[in-house]
XYZ file of C-alpha atoms in Angstrom:
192
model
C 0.000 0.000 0.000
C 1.629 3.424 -0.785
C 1.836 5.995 1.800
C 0.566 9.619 1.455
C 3.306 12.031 0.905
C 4.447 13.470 4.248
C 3.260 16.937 4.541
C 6.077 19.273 3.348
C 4.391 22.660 4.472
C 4.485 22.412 8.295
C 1.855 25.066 9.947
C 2.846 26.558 13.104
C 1.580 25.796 16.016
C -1.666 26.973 16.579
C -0.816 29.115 19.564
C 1.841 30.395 17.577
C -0.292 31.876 14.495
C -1.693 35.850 14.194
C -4.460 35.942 16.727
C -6.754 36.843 14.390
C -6.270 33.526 12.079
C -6.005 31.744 15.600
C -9.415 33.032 16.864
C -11.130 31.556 13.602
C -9.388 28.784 14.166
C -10.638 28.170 17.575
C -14.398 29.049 16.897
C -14.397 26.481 14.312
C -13.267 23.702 16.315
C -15.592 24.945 19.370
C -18.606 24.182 16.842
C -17.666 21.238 15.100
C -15.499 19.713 17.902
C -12.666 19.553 15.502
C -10.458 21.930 13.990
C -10.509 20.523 9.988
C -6.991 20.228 8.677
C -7.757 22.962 5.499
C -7.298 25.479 8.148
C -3.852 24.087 9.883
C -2.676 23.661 6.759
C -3.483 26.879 4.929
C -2.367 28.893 7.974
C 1.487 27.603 6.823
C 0.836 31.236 5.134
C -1.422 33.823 6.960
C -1.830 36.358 4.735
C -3.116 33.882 1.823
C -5.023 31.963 4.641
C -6.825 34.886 5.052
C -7.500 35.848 1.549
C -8.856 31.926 1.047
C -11.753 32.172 3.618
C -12.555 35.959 2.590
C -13.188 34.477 -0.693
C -14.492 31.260 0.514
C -16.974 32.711 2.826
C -18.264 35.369 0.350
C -19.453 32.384 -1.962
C -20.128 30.035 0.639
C -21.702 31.943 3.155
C -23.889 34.626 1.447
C -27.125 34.545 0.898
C -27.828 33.424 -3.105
C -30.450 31.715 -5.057
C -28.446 28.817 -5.110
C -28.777 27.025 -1.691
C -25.973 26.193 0.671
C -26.624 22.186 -0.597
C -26.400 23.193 -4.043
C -23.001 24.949 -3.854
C -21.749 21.986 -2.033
C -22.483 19.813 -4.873
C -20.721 21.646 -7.288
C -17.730 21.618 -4.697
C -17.872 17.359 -4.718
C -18.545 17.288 -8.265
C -15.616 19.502 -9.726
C -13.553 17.788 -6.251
C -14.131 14.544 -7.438
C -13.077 15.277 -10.992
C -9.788 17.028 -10.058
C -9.031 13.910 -7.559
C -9.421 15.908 -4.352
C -9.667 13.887 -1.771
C -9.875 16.078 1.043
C -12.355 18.050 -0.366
C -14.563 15.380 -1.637
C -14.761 14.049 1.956
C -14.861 17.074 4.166
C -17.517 18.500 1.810
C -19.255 15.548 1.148
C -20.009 15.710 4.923
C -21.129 19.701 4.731
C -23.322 18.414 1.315
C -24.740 15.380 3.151
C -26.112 17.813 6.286
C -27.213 20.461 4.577
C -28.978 18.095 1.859
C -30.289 16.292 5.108
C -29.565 12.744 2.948
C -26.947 10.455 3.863
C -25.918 9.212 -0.199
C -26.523 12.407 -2.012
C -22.772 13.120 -1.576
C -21.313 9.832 -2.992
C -23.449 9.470 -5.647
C -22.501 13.317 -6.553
C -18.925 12.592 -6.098
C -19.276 8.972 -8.020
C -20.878 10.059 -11.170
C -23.577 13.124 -10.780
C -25.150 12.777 -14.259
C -26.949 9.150 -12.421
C -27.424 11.347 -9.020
C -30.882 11.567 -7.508
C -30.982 15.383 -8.206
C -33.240 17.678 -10.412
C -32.370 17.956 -14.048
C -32.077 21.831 -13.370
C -28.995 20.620 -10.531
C -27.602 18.504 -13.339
C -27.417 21.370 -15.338
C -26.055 23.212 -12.715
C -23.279 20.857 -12.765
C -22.765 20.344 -16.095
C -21.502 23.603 -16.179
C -20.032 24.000 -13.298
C -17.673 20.694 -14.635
C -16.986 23.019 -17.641
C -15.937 25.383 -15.729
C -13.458 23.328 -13.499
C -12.016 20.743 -16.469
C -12.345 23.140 -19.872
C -13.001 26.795 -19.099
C -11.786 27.669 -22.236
C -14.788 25.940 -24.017
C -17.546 27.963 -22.238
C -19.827 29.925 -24.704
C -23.075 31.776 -24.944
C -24.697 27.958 -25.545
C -24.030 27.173 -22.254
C -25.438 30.753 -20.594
C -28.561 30.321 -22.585
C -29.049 26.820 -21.743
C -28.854 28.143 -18.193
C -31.177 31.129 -18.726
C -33.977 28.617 -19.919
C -33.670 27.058 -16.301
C -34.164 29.958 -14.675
C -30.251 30.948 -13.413
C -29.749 34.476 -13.261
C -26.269 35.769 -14.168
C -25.758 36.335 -10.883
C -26.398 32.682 -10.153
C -24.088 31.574 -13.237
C -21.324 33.958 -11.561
C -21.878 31.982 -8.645
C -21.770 28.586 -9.910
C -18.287 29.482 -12.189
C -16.774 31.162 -9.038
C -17.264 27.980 -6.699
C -16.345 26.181 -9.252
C -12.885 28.005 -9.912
C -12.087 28.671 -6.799
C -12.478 25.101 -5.845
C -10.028 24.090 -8.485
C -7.397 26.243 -6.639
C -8.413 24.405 -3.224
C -8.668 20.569 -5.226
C -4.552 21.673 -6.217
C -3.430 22.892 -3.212
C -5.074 20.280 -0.800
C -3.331 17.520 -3.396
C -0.170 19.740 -3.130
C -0.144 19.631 0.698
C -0.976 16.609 0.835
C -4.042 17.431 3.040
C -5.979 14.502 4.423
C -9.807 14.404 5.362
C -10.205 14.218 9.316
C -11.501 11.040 10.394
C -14.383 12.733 12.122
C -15.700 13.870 8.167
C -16.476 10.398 7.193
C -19.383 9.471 9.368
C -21.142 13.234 9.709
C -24.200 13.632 7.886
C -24.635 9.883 7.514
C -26.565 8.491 10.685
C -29.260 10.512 12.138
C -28.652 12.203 15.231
């Protein structure tokens, strides 16, 4: 069996980081118990670790026609194409509780064109795929095909941006090495 990579970008100690990237640190671990190795591992540089969650929470976080389950699924799809691991696990788990259903997130990370999801979803991540594996190949087809679902260009923005900016995560986790806590496989899976 071949062993991961050890991790070449050491993060400081946590008690050793800007209090301000420390704080968020803590406050995530007080509410999921855990502190998720994307943030050890990004904090190797502050200033970038700080730019990453600005950007990650304003798509993420804000309030958008396309609900908090649906940007998770483009996050597993375009994860599982570039061969994230981490990401396909540790947002697998954030697709799985906010979809409230325990398989949505492997079947989305397995193949999501045979996904129990709407056809307007598939579409959704169609392009978002696109986006992540041939950006280059994105034309007016595919923002028309959109419009006739009802996406706004706000909500195509939205679906391109997670997708991008995921592709920069998806390299950087497989860079780094990261690895999925062990608490990421089992959440969303078993009712509470």
């Amino acid at each position: 069996m071949t062993q991961p990579p050890a991790q070449r970008f050491q993060p400081p100690a946590i008690d050793k980081l800007p209090e301000d990237i420390r704080a968020r640190i803590l406050a995530v671990q007080e509410k999921s118990g855990f502190v998720p190795n994307v943030f050890l591992s990004l904090a190797y540089r502050p200033d970038e670790f700080r730019a990453f969650f600005a950007y990650h929470d304003a798509l993420m976080e804000k309030d958008s026609a396309l609900s908090k389950a649906e940007r998770e699924m483009i996050v597993v799809a375009t994860s599982a194409a570039n061969q994230c691991q981490y990401c396909v696990i540790a947002h697998g788990a954030i697709l799985r509780i906010r979809a409230k259903n325990p398989v949505i997130a492997d079947q989305i990370a397995v193949n999501y064109r045979k996904a129990d999801i709407t056809p307007r979803q598939r579409a959704m991540l169609d392009f978002a795929m696109k986006v992540s594996r041939a950006a280059e190949e994105v034309a007016e087809a595919d923002f028309a095909a959109l419009a006739a679902l009802g996406f706004s260009d706000d909500d195509i923005w939205d679906i391109a941006a997670i997708a991008a900016f995921f592709a920069l995560s998806n390299r950087m986790a497989n860079v780094t090495a990261m690895r999925p806590n062990d608490e990421f496989y089992m959440l969303g899976r078993l009712p509470k």
